[in-house]
JSON list of C-alpha atoms in Angstrom, two decimals:
[
{"chain": "A", "resi": 12, "resn": "UNK", "atom": "CA", "xyz": [-53.93, 34.77, 16.00]},
{"chain": "A", "resi": 13, "resn": "UNK", "atom": "CA", "xyz": [-51.65, 31.71, 16.97]},
{"chain": "A", "resi": 14, "resn": "UNK", "atom": "CA", "xyz": [-48.29, 30.57, 16.05]},
{"chain": "A", "resi": 15, "resn": "UNK", "atom": "CA", "xyz": [-46.96, 26.96, 15.52]},
{"chain": "A", "resi": 16, "resn": "UNK", "atom": "CA", "xyz": [-44.56, 26.15, 18.33]},
{"chain": "A", "resi": 17, "resn": "UNK", "atom": "CA", "xyz": [-43.70, 22.30, 17.82]},
{"chain": "A", "resi": 18, "resn": "UNK", "atom": "CA", "xyz": [-45.31, 19.08, 16.92]},
{"chain": "A", "resi": 19, "resn": "UNK", "atom": "CA", "xyz": [-47.71, 17.51, 19.16]},
{"chain": "A", "resi": 20, "resn": "UNK", "atom": "CA", "xyz": [-45.57, 13.99, 19.63]},
{"chain": "A", "resi": 21, "resn": "UNK", "atom": "CA", "xyz": [-48.53, 12.03, 20.92]},
{"chain": "A", "resi": 22, "resn": "UNK", "atom": "CA", "xyz": [-50.83, 12.79, 18.26]},
{"chain": "A", "resi": 23, "resn": "UNK", "atom": "CA", "xyz": [-48.94, 13.42, 15.17]},
{"chain": "A", "resi": 24, "resn": "UNK", "atom": "CA", "xyz": [-47.96, 10.49, 12.70]},
{"chain": "A", "resi": 25, "resn": "UNK", "atom": "CA", "xyz": [-46.18, 10.36, 9.40]},
{"chain": "A", "resi": 26, "resn": "UNK", "atom": "CA", "xyz": [-47.78, 12.78, 6.74]},
{"chain": "A", "resi": 27, "resn": "UNK", "atom": "CA", "xyz": [-50.38, 14.11, 9.19]},
{"chain": "A", "resi": 28, "resn": "UNK", "atom": "CA", "xyz": [-48.26, 16.62, 11.51]},
{"chain": "A", "resi": 29, "resn": "UNK", "atom": "CA", "xyz": [-50.56, 18.05, 14.36]},
{"chain": "A", "resi": 30, "resn": "UNK", "atom": "CA", "xyz": [-49.10, 21.18, 15.90]},
{"chain": "A", "resi": 31, "resn": "UNK", "atom": "CA", "xyz": [-48.77, 22.75, 19.27]},
{"chain": "A", "resi": 32, "resn": "UNK", "atom": "CA", "xyz": [-50.35, 26.30, 19.20]},
{"chain": "A", "resi": 33, "resn": "UNK", "atom": "CA", "xyz": [-49.25, 29.51, 20.69]},
{"chain": "A", "resi": 34, "resn": "UNK", "atom": "CA", "xyz": [-52.34, 31.98, 21.52]},
{"chain": "A", "resi": 35, "resn": "UNK", "atom": "CA", "xyz": [-49.63, 34.87, 22.06]},
{"chain": "A", "resi": 36, "resn": "UNK", "atom": "CA", "xyz": [-52.47, 37.59, 22.89]},
{"chain": "A", "resi": 37, "resn": "UNK", "atom": "CA", "xyz": [-53.78, 34.99, 25.83]},
{"chain": "A", "resi": 38, "resn": "UNK", "atom": "CA", "xyz": [-50.41, 33.46, 26.87]},
{"chain": "A", "resi": 39, "resn": "UNK", "atom": "CA", "xyz": [-47.60, 35.82, 26.28]},
{"chain": "A", "resi": 40, "resn": "UNK", "atom": "CA", "xyz": [-44.75, 34.62, 27.40]},
{"chain": "A", "resi": 41, "resn": "UNK", "atom": "CA", "xyz": [-42.45, 31.63, 26.98]},
{"chain": "A", "resi": 42, "resn": "UNK", "atom": "CA", "xyz": [-39.13, 29.86, 28.27]},
{"chain": "A", "resi": 43, "resn": "UNK", "atom": "CA", "xyz": [-37.67, 26.98, 26.94]},
{"chain": "A", "resi": 44, "resn": "UNK", "atom": "CA", "xyz": [-35.03, 24.70, 28.86]},
{"chain": "A", "resi": 45, "resn": "UNK", "atom": "CA", "xyz": [-32.58, 22.14, 27.72]},
{"chain": "A", "resi": 46, "resn": "UNK", "atom": "CA", "xyz": [-29.05, 21.00, 27.63]},
{"chain": "A", "resi": 47, "resn": "UNK", "atom": "CA", "xyz": [-26.53, 21.59, 25.10]},
{"chain": "A", "resi": 48, "resn": "UNK", "atom": "CA", "xyz": [-27.51, 19.56, 22.05]},
{"chain": "A", "resi": 49, "resn": "UNK", "atom": "CA", "xyz": [-31.36, 19.39, 23.21]},
{"chain": "A", "resi": 50, "resn": "UNK", "atom": "CA", "xyz": [-32.96, 21.34, 20.12]},
{"chain": "A", "resi": 51, "resn": "UNK", "atom": "CA", "xyz": [-33.76, 24.36, 22.29]},
{"chain": "A", "resi": 52, "resn": "UNK", "atom": "CA", "xyz": [-31.65, 26.70, 19.80]},
{"chain": "A", "resi": 53, "resn": "UNK", "atom": "CA", "xyz": [-33.33, 25.11, 16.79]},
{"chain": "A", "resi": 54, "resn": "UNK", "atom": "CA", "xyz": [-36.63, 25.54, 18.39]},
{"chain": "A", "resi": 55, "resn": "UNK", "atom": "CA", "xyz": [-36.22, 29.22, 19.13]},
{"chain": "A", "resi": 56, "resn": "UNK", "atom": "CA", "xyz": [-35.16, 29.94, 15.39]},
{"chain": "A", "resi": 57, "resn": "UNK", "atom": "CA", "xyz": [-38.34, 28.13, 14.06]},
{"chain": "A", "resi": 58, "resn": "UNK", "atom": "CA", "xyz": [-40.28, 30.25, 16.43]},
{"chain": "A", "resi": 59, "resn": "UNK", "atom": "CA", "xyz": [-39.04, 33.59, 15.65]},
{"chain": "A", "resi": 60, "resn": "UNK", "atom": "CA", "xyz": [-38.91, 32.63, 11.74]},
{"chain": "A", "resi": 61, "resn": "UNK", "atom": "CA", "xyz": [-42.77, 31.68, 12.16]},
{"chain": "A", "resi": 62, "resn": "UNK", "atom": "CA", "xyz": [-43.22, 35.30, 13.75]},
{"chain": "A", "resi": 63, "resn": "UNK", "atom": "CA", "xyz": [-41.47, 36.83, 10.99]},
{"chain": "A", "resi": 64, "resn": "UNK", "atom": "CA", "xyz": [-43.19, 35.03, 8.16]},
{"chain": "A", "resi": 65, "resn": "UNK", "atom": "CA", "xyz": [-47.05, 35.32, 9.36]},
{"chain": "A", "resi": 66, "resn": "UNK", "atom": "CA", "xyz": [-47.07, 38.17, 12.03]},
{"chain": "A", "resi": 67, "resn": "UNK", "atom": "CA", "xyz": [-47.38, 41.37, 9.98]},
{"chain": "A", "resi": 68, "resn": "UNK", "atom": "CA", "xyz": [-45.17, 44.42, 11.18]},
{"chain": "A", "resi": 69, "resn": "UNK", "atom": "CA", "xyz": [-43.74, 42.25, 13.98]},
{"chain": "A", "resi": 70, "resn": "UNK", "atom": "CA", "xyz": [-40.40, 43.30, 15.33]},
{"chain": "A", "resi": 71, "resn": "UNK", "atom": "CA", "xyz": [-38.00, 41.25, 17.58]},
{"chain": "A", "resi": 72, "resn": "UNK", "atom": "CA", "xyz": [-35.14, 42.07, 19.54]},
{"chain": "A", "resi": 73, "resn": "UNK", "atom": "CA", "xyz": [-32.60, 38.82, 19.69]},
{"chain": "A", "resi": 74, "resn": "UNK", "atom": "CA", "xyz": [-29.99, 39.00, 22.49]},
{"chain": "A", "resi": 75, "resn": "UNK", "atom": "CA", "xyz": [-27.47, 36.27, 22.18]},
{"chain": "A", "resi": 76, "resn": "UNK", "atom": "CA", "xyz": [-25.20, 36.08, 25.00]},
{"chain": "A", "resi": 77, "resn": "UNK", "atom": "CA", "xyz": [-23.08, 33.23, 24.15]},
{"chain": "A", "resi": 78, "resn": "UNK", "atom": "CA", "xyz": [-22.38, 34.57, 21.10]},
{"chain": "A", "resi": 79, "resn": "UNK", "atom": "CA", "xyz": [-21.62, 31.51, 18.66]},
{"chain": "A", "resi": 80, "resn": "UNK", "atom": "CA", "xyz": [-22.55, 30.84, 15.03]},
{"chain": "A", "resi": 81, "resn": "UNK", "atom": "CA", "xyz": [-26.28, 30.08, 15.61]},
{"chain": "A", "resi": 82, "resn": "UNK", "atom": "CA", "xyz": [-27.48, 33.66, 15.08]},
{"chain": "A", "resi": 83, "resn": "UNK", "atom": "CA", "xyz": [-24.27, 35.14, 13.15]},
{"chain": "A", "resi": 84, "resn": "UNK", "atom": "CA", "xyz": [-26.13, 35.63, 9.98]},
{"chain": "A", "resi": 85, "resn": "UNK", "atom": "CA", "xyz": [-28.09, 38.59, 12.03]},
{"chain": "A", "resi": 86, "resn": "UNK", "atom": "CA", "xyz": [-24.71, 40.47, 12.26]},
{"chain": "A", "resi": 87, "resn": "UNK", "atom": "CA", "xyz": [-25.35, 44.15, 11.55]},
{"chain": "A", "resi": 88, "resn": "UNK", "atom": "CA", "xyz": [-28.96, 44.10, 12.30]},
{"chain": "A", "resi": 89, "resn": "UNK", "atom": "CA", "xyz": [-30.14, 46.81, 14.52]},
{"chain": "A", "resi": 90, "resn": "UNK", "atom": "CA", "xyz": [-32.18, 44.59, 17.11]},
{"chain": "A", "resi": 91, "resn": "UNK", "atom": "CA", "xyz": [-29.52, 41.90, 17.16]},
{"chain": "A", "resi": 92, "resn": "UNK", "atom": "CA", "xyz": [-27.13, 41.97, 20.19]},
{"chain": "A", "resi": 93, "resn": "UNK", "atom": "CA", "xyz": [-24.31, 39.75, 21.34]},
{"chain": "A", "resi": 94, "resn": "UNK", "atom": "CA", "xyz": [-22.37, 39.03, 24.48]},
{"chain": "A", "resi": 95, "resn": "UNK", "atom": "CA", "xyz": [-22.22, 41.97, 27.02]},
{"chain": "A", "resi": 96, "resn": "UNK", "atom": "CA", "xyz": [-24.10, 44.34, 24.44]},
{"chain": "A", "resi": 97, "resn": "UNK", "atom": "CA", "xyz": [-27.37, 42.43, 25.57]},
{"chain": "A", "resi": 98, "resn": "UNK", "atom": "CA", "xyz": [-27.80, 44.69, 28.20]},
{"chain": "A", "resi": 99, "resn": "UNK", "atom": "CA", "xyz": [-28.79, 47.05, 25.19]},
{"chain": "A", "resi": 100, "resn": "UNK", "atom": "CA", "xyz": [-31.16, 44.95, 23.72]},
{"chain": "A", "resi": 101, "resn": "UNK", "atom": "CA", "xyz": [-32.97, 44.71, 27.34]},
{"chain": "A", "resi": 102, "resn": "UNK", "atom": "CA", "xyz": [-32.94, 48.46, 27.65]},
{"chain": "A", "resi": 103, "resn": "UNK", "atom": "CA", "xyz": [-34.57, 48.68, 24.15]},
{"chain": "A", "resi": 104, "resn": "UNK", "atom": "CA", "xyz": [-37.30, 46.21, 25.14]},
{"chain": "A", "resi": 105, "resn": "UNK", "atom": "CA", "xyz": [-37.82, 48.23, 28.56]},
{"chain": "A", "resi": 106, "resn": "UNK", "atom": "CA", "xyz": [-38.13, 51.61, 26.46]},
{"chain": "A", "resi": 107, "resn": "UNK", "atom": "CA", "xyz": [-40.57, 49.67, 24.01]},
{"chain": "A", "resi": 108, "resn": "UNK", "atom": "CA", "xyz": [-42.68, 49.11, 27.06]},
{"chain": "A", "resi": 109, "resn": "UNK", "atom": "CA", "xyz": [-42.62, 52.56, 28.73]},
{"chain": "A", "resi": 110, "resn": "UNK", "atom": "CA", "xyz": [-43.17, 54.43, 25.18]},
{"chain": "A", "resi": 111, "resn": "UNK", "atom": "CA", "xyz": [-46.39, 52.13, 24.95]},
{"chain": "A", "resi": 112, "resn": "UNK", "atom": "CA", "xyz": [-47.35, 52.75, 28.61]},
{"chain": "A", "resi": 113, "resn": "UNK", "atom": "CA", "xyz": [-46.76, 56.46, 28.36]},
{"chain": "A", "resi": 114, "resn": "UNK", "atom": "CA", "xyz": [-48.58, 56.96, 25.20]},
{"chain": "A", "resi": 115, "resn": "UNK", "atom": "CA", "xyz": [-45.26, 58.03, 22.86]},
{"chain": "A", "resi": 116, "resn": "UNK", "atom": "CA", "xyz": [-45.84, 54.90, 20.87]},
{"chain": "A", "resi": 117, "resn": "UNK", "atom": "CA", "xyz": [-49.65, 54.20, 20.26]},
{"chain": "A", "resi": 118, "resn": "UNK", "atom": "CA", "xyz": [-49.02, 51.04, 18.07]},
{"chain": "A", "resi": 119, "resn": "UNK", "atom": "CA", "xyz": [-49.50, 47.66, 19.29]},
{"chain": "A", "resi": 120, "resn": "UNK", "atom": "CA", "xyz": [-47.80, 45.59, 16.62]},
{"chain": "A", "resi": 121, "resn": "UNK", "atom": "CA", "xyz": [-46.18, 42.34, 17.93]},
{"chain": "A", "resi": 122, "resn": "UNK", "atom": "CA", "xyz": [-42.88, 42.82, 19.65]},
{"chain": "A", "resi": 123, "resn": "UNK", "atom": "CA", "xyz": [-41.23, 40.01, 20.82]},
{"chain": "A", "resi": 124, "resn": "UNK", "atom": "CA", "xyz": [-37.50, 40.17, 23.29]},
{"chain": "A", "resi": 125, "resn": "UNK", "atom": "CA", "xyz": [-35.89, 36.95, 23.02]},
{"chain": "A", "resi": 126, "resn": "UNK", "atom": "CA", "xyz": [-33.01, 36.41, 25.13]},
{"chain": "A", "resi": 127, "resn": "UNK", "atom": "CA", "xyz": [-30.65, 33.30, 24.54]},
{"chain": "A", "resi": 128, "resn": "UNK", "atom": "CA", "xyz": [-29.01, 32.18, 27.68]},
{"chain": "A", "resi": 129, "resn": "UNK", "atom": "CA", "xyz": [-30.13, 34.53, 30.29]},
{"chain": "A", "resi": 130, "resn": "UNK", "atom": "CA", "xyz": [-28.90, 32.46, 33.24]},
{"chain": "A", "resi": 131, "resn": "UNK", "atom": "CA", "xyz": [-25.12, 32.90, 31.74]},
{"chain": "A", "resi": 132, "resn": "UNK", "atom": "CA", "xyz": [-25.79, 36.39, 31.32]},
{"chain": "A", "resi": 133, "resn": "UNK", "atom": "CA", "xyz": [-26.77, 37.12, 35.15]},
{"chain": "A", "resi": 134, "resn": "UNK", "atom": "CA", "xyz": [-24.04, 34.82, 36.20]},
{"chain": "A", "resi": 135, "resn": "UNK", "atom": "CA", "xyz": [-21.57, 37.04, 34.17]},
{"chain": "A", "resi": 136, "resn": "UNK", "atom": "CA", "xyz": [-22.66, 40.10, 35.96]},
{"chain": "A", "resi": 137, "resn": "UNK", "atom": "CA", "xyz": [-21.94, 41.35, 39.37]},
{"chain": "A", "resi": 138, "resn": "UNK", "atom": "CA", "xyz": [-24.77, 40.39, 41.96]},
{"chain": "A", "resi": 139, "resn": "UNK", "atom": "CA", "xyz": [-26.31, 43.92, 42.25]},
{"chain": "A", "resi": 140, "resn": "UNK", "atom": "CA", "xyz": [-26.20, 44.51, 38.64]},
{"chain": "A", "resi": 141, "resn": "UNK", "atom": "CA", "xyz": [-28.03, 40.87, 38.00]},
{"chain": "A", "resi": 142, "resn": "UNK", "atom": "CA", "xyz": [-30.46, 41.97, 40.39]},
{"chain": "A", "resi": 143, "resn": "UNK", "atom": "CA", "xyz": [-31.43, 45.31, 38.25]},
{"chain": "A", "resi": 144, "resn": "UNK", "atom": "CA", "xyz": [-31.42, 43.14, 35.03]},
{"chain": "A", "resi": 145, "resn": "UNK", "atom": "CA", "xyz": [-33.81, 40.57, 36.82]},
{"chain": "A", "resi": 146, "resn": "UNK", "atom": "CA", "xyz": [-36.09, 43.54, 37.64]},
{"chain": "A", "resi": 147, "resn": "UNK", "atom": "CA", "xyz": [-35.94, 44.84, 34.18]},
{"chain": "A", "resi": 148, "resn": "UNK", "atom": "CA", "xyz": [-36.99, 41.64, 32.83]},
{"chain": "A", "resi": 149, "resn": "UNK", "atom": "CA", "xyz": [-39.90, 41.13, 35.35]},
{"chain": "A", "resi": 150, "resn": "UNK", "atom": "CA", "xyz": [-41.69, 44.42, 34.47]},
{"chain": "A", "resi": 151, "resn": "UNK", "atom": "CA", "xyz": [-41.29, 42.87, 30.80]},
{"chain": "A", "resi": 152, "resn": "UNK", "atom": "CA", "xyz": [-43.01, 39.91, 31.96]},
{"chain": "A", "resi": 153, "resn": "UNK", "atom": "CA", "xyz": [-45.89, 41.65, 34.35]},
{"chain": "A", "resi": 154, "resn": "UNK", "atom": "CA", "xyz": [-46.92, 44.17, 32.19]},
{"chain": "A", "resi": 155, "resn": "UNK", "atom": "CA", "xyz": [-46.02, 43.47, 28.47]},
{"chain": "A", "resi": 156, "resn": "UNK", "atom": "CA", "xyz": [-49.27, 41.70, 27.70]},
{"chain": "A", "resi": 157, "resn": "UNK", "atom": "CA", "xyz": [-51.18, 44.91, 27.80]},
{"chain": "A", "resi": 158, "resn": "UNK", "atom": "CA", "xyz": [-49.10, 46.06, 25.21]},
{"chain": "A", "resi": 159, "resn": "UNK", "atom": "CA", "xyz": [-48.55, 43.03, 22.77]},
{"chain": "A", "resi": 160, "resn": "UNK", "atom": "CA", "xyz": [-44.90, 42.74, 24.03]},
{"chain": "A", "resi": 161, "resn": "UNK", "atom": "CA", "xyz": [-43.75, 39.55, 24.58]},
{"chain": "A", "resi": 162, "resn": "UNK", "atom": "CA", "xyz": [-40.61, 37.53, 26.00]},
{"chain": "A", "resi": 163, "resn": "UNK", "atom": "CA", "xyz": [-38.98, 34.43, 25.05]},
{"chain": "A", "resi": 164, "resn": "UNK", "atom": "CA", "xyz": [-36.12, 32.95, 27.06]},
{"chain": "A", "resi": 165, "resn": "UNK", "atom": "CA", "xyz": [-33.72, 29.97, 26.49]},
{"chain": "A", "resi": 166, "resn": "UNK", "atom": "CA", "xyz": [-31.25, 28.79, 29.11]},
{"chain": "A", "resi": 167, "resn": "UNK", "atom": "CA", "xyz": [-29.81, 25.30, 30.01]},
{"chain": "A", "resi": 168, "resn": "UNK", "atom": "CA", "xyz": [-31.08, 25.27, 33.68]},
{"chain": "A", "resi": 169, "resn": "UNK", "atom": "CA", "xyz": [-34.94, 25.63, 34.79]},
{"chain": "A", "resi": 170, "resn": "UNK", "atom": "CA", "xyz": [-34.14, 27.56, 38.11]},
{"chain": "A", "resi": 171, "resn": "UNK", "atom": "CA", "xyz": [-36.67, 30.03, 39.15]},
{"chain": "A", "resi": 172, "resn": "UNK", "atom": "CA", "xyz": [-34.08, 32.24, 40.99]},
{"chain": "A", "resi": 173, "resn": "UNK", "atom": "CA", "xyz": [-33.12, 33.56, 37.57]},
{"chain": "A", "resi": 174, "resn": "UNK", "atom": "CA", "xyz": [-36.89, 35.59, 37.11]},
{"chain": "A", "resi": 175, "resn": "UNK", "atom": "CA", "xyz": [-37.66, 36.29, 40.71]},
{"chain": "A", "resi": 176, "resn": "UNK", "atom": "CA", "xyz": [-41.57, 36.43, 41.06]},
{"chain": "A", "resi": 177, "resn": "UNK", "atom": "CA", "xyz": [-42.22, 36.83, 37.75]},
{"chain": "A", "resi": 178, "resn": "UNK", "atom": "CA", "xyz": [-41.42, 33.35, 36.93]},
{"chain": "A", "resi": 179, "resn": "UNK", "atom": "CA", "xyz": [-45.15, 32.46, 36.98]},
{"chain": "A", "resi": 180, "resn": "UNK", "atom": "CA", "xyz": [-45.64, 34.81, 33.97]},
{"chain": "A", "resi": 181, "resn": "UNK", "atom": "CA", "xyz": [-44.30, 32.17, 31.68]},
{"chain": "A", "resi": 182, "resn": "UNK", "atom": "CA", "xyz": [-47.60, 30.81, 30.38]},
{"chain": "A", "resi": 183, "resn": "UNK", "atom": "CA", "xyz": [-45.57, 28.49, 27.82]},
{"chain": "A", "resi": 184, "resn": "UNK", "atom": "CA", "xyz": [-42.66, 26.03, 29.40]},
{"chain": "A", "resi": 185, "resn": "UNK", "atom": "CA", "xyz": [-40.58, 23.99, 27.28]},
{"chain": "A", "resi": 186, "resn": "UNK", "atom": "CA", "xyz": [-38.23, 21.54, 28.35]},
{"chain": "A", "resi": 187, "resn": "UNK", "atom": "CA", "xyz": [-36.36, 19.51, 25.92]},
{"chain": "A", "resi": 188, "resn": "UNK", "atom": "CA", "xyz": [-33.89, 16.26, 26.02]},
{"chain": "A", "resi": 189, "resn": "UNK", "atom": "CA", "xyz": [-32.59, 14.65, 29.17]},
{"chain": "A", "resi": 190, "resn": "UNK", "atom": "CA", "xyz": [-34.15, 16.61, 32.43]},
{"chain": "A", "resi": 191, "resn": "UNK", "atom": "CA", "xyz": [-33.46, 16.29, 35.63]},
{"chain": "A", "resi": 192, "resn": "UNK", "atom": "CA", "xyz": [-36.11, 15.46, 38.38]},
{"chain": "A", "resi": 193, "resn": "UNK", "atom": "CA", "xyz": [-35.01, 18.97, 40.11]},
{"chain": "A", "resi": 194, "resn": "UNK", "atom": "CA", "xyz": [-35.68, 20.46, 36.73]},
{"chain": "A", "resi": 195, "resn": "UNK", "atom": "CA", "xyz": [-38.92, 18.62, 36.26]},
{"chain": "A", "resi": 196, "resn": "UNK", "atom": "CA", "xyz": [-40.07, 19.91, 39.72]},
{"chain": "A", "resi": 197, "resn": "UNK", "atom": "CA", "xyz": [-39.23, 23.39, 38.81]},
{"chain": "A", "resi": 198, "resn": "UNK", "atom": "CA", "xyz": [-40.87, 23.44, 35.44]},
{"chain": "A", "resi": 199, "resn": "UNK", "atom": "CA", "xyz": [-43.79, 21.10, 35.61]},
{"chain": "A", "resi": 200, "resn": "UNK", "atom": "CA", "xyz": [-44.86, 20.58, 39.25]},
{"chain": "A", "resi": 201, "resn": "UNK", "atom": "CA", "xyz": [-48.32, 20.02, 38.32]},
{"chain": "A", "resi": 202, "resn": "UNK", "atom": "CA", "xyz": [-47.31, 17.14, 36.27]},
{"chain": "A", "resi": 203, "resn": "UNK", "atom": "CA", "xyz": [-44.00, 15.53, 37.64]},
{"chain": "A", "resi": 204, "resn": "UNK", "atom": "CA", "xyz": [-45.38, 12.52, 37.71]},
{"chain": "A", "resi": 205, "resn": "UNK", "atom": "CA", "xyz": [-46.54, 12.29, 34.13]},
{"chain": "A", "resi": 206, "resn": "UNK", "atom": "CA", "xyz": [-43.25, 13.17, 32.41]},
{"chain": "A", "resi": 207, "resn": "UNK", "atom": "CA", "xyz": [-40.21, 10.64, 31.27]},
{"chain": "A", "resi": 208, "resn": "UNK", "atom": "CA", "xyz": [-37.00, 12.69, 32.40]},
{"chain": "A", "resi": 209, "resn": "UNK", "atom": "CA", "xyz": [-35.13, 10.74, 29.27]},
{"chain": "A", "resi": 210, "resn": "UNK", "atom": "CA", "xyz": [-35.98, 12.05, 25.75]},
{"chain": "A", "resi": 211, "resn": "UNK", "atom": "CA", "xyz": [-33.62, 12.04, 22.59]},
{"chain": "A", "resi": 212, "resn": "UNK", "atom": "CA", "xyz": [-32.57, 15.54, 20.73]},
{"chain": "A", "resi": 213, "resn": "UNK", "atom": "CA", "xyz": [-35.70, 17.24, 19.45]},
{"chain": "A", "resi": 214, "resn": "UNK", "atom": "CA", "xyz": [-38.33, 15.64, 21.78]},
{"chain": "A", "resi": 215, "resn": "UNK", "atom": "CA", "xyz": [-39.61, 17.11, 25.22]},
{"chain": "A", "resi": 216, "resn": "UNK", "atom": "CA", "xyz": [-42.57, 18.33, 27.08]},
{"chain": "A", "resi": 217, "resn": "UNK", "atom": "CA", "xyz": [-44.41, 21.32, 27.47]},
{"chain": "A", "resi": 218, "resn": "UNK", "atom": "CA", "xyz": [-47.14, 23.30, 29.07]},
{"chain": "A", "resi": 219, "resn": "UNK", "atom": "CA", "xyz": [-49.08, 25.64, 27.16]},
{"chain": "A", "resi": 220, "resn": "UNK", "atom": "CA", "xyz": [-51.78, 27.31, 29.13]},
{"chain": "A", "resi": 221, "resn": "UNK", "atom": "CA", "xyz": [-51.91, 24.75, 31.91]},
{"chain": "A", "resi": 222, "resn": "UNK", "atom": "CA", "xyz": [-52.17, 21.81, 29.55]},
{"chain": "A", "resi": 223, "resn": "UNK", "atom": "CA", "xyz": [-49.36, 19.19, 29.34]},
{"chain": "A", "resi": 224, "resn": "UNK", "atom": "CA", "xyz": [-47.97, 18.17, 25.81]},
{"chain": "A", "resi": 225, "resn": "UNK", "atom": "CA", "xyz": [-45.11, 16.05, 24.31]},
{"chain": "A", "resi": 226, "resn": "UNK", "atom": "CA", "xyz": [-43.16, 18.03, 22.21]},
{"chain": "A", "resi": 227, "resn": "UNK", "atom": "CA", "xyz": [-41.39, 16.96, 18.90]},
{"chain": "A", "resi": 228, "resn": "UNK", "atom": "CA", "xyz": [-39.27, 19.71, 17.39]},
{"chain": "A", "resi": 229, "resn": "UNK", "atom": "CA", "xyz": [-39.91, 19.42, 13.07]},
{"chain": "A", "resi": 230, "resn": "UNK", "atom": "CA", "xyz": [-36.86, 19.58, 10.96]},
{"chain": "A", "resi": 231, "resn": "UNK", "atom": "CA", "xyz": [-36.62, 22.27, 8.54]},
{"chain": "A", "resi": 232, "resn": "UNK", "atom": "CA", "xyz": [-35.63, 21.39, 5.02]},
{"chain": "A", "resi": 233, "resn": "UNK", "atom": "CA", "xyz": [-34.59, 24.82, 3.64]},
{"chain": "A", "resi": 234, "resn": "UNK", "atom": "CA", "xyz": [-32.11, 26.62, 6.15]},
{"chain": "A", "resi": 235, "resn": "UNK", "atom": "CA", "xyz": [-32.00, 29.63, 3.79]},
{"chain": "A", "resi": 236, "resn": "UNK", "atom": "CA", "xyz": [-35.63, 30.46, 3.95]},
{"chain": "A", "resi": 237, "resn": "UNK", "atom": "CA", "xyz": [-35.40, 29.92, 7.81]},
{"chain": "A", "resi": 238, "resn": "UNK", "atom": "CA", "xyz": [-32.81, 32.68, 8.02]},
{"chain": "A", "resi": 239, "resn": "UNK", "atom": "CA", "xyz": [-34.68, 34.86, 5.85]},
{"chain": "A", "resi": 240, "resn": "UNK", "atom": "CA", "xyz": [-37.82, 34.80, 7.98]},
{"chain": "A", "resi": 241, "resn": "UNK", "atom": "CA", "xyz": [-35.84, 35.56, 10.97]},
{"chain": "A", "resi": 242, "resn": "UNK", "atom": "CA", "xyz": [-33.97, 38.18, 9.63]},
{"chain": "A", "resi": 243, "resn": "UNK", "atom": "CA", "xyz": [-37.52, 39.60, 8.35]},
{"chain": "A", "resi": 244, "resn": "UNK", "atom": "CA", "xyz": [-38.29, 40.23, 11.90]},
{"chain": "A", "resi": 245, "resn": "UNK", "atom": "CA", "xyz": [-35.01, 41.81, 13.08]},
{"chain": "A", "resi": 246, "resn": "UNK", "atom": "CA", "xyz": [-34.59, 45.33, 11.56]},
{"chain": "A", "resi": 247, "resn": "UNK", "atom": "CA", "xyz": [-31.43, 46.61, 9.48]},
{"chain": "A", "resi": 248, "resn": "UNK", "atom": "CA", "xyz": [-29.27, 49.08, 11.04]}
]
């Protein structure tokens, strides 16, 4: 099964959208980068909504470190964590991995751990604690695929130091809006000469399974339906 990520800006035309597809069984993890106002939160909402709508029995953990209004409609959900409570969300995802590894959970239903502003969270922590959190995320990135556990990270800066050696486990990398040359070098080293660094809101570049795309984030006409689909993937308390 595959999930629509965004539109292929080069191939789409009015009335004939062409989606970029995410084969999550083959490419388990995503990283989305972009400055404030680039459209990255909008894109992550779309992806989560599609998971909730199209993948039966899916479960999503959302860690919203910045704690603004973007995900406030999820307040009270069991798998929704804000600000310094985000550490509990990471622990829950790690427990899910361990339970499936050790046979306590024999299900293999789709499970997504999403962290919004991972870099800001690490910078908030003391250095030793930040390193421990990076180790936990690395385990999910390195071992999650075998257990249908997936990671999606959203943050402003494309700095590999926030992921240690597990950075290479992101098979989908999306950069939205205006990107610095340093960010392009980090995100798209094999395509750095092919990427335009300046793009408007909602446009960007993506590498999916080693292939380069130009990205267009589609507009949502029904915000209530979007929120309903996201809520469907985040269990009630």
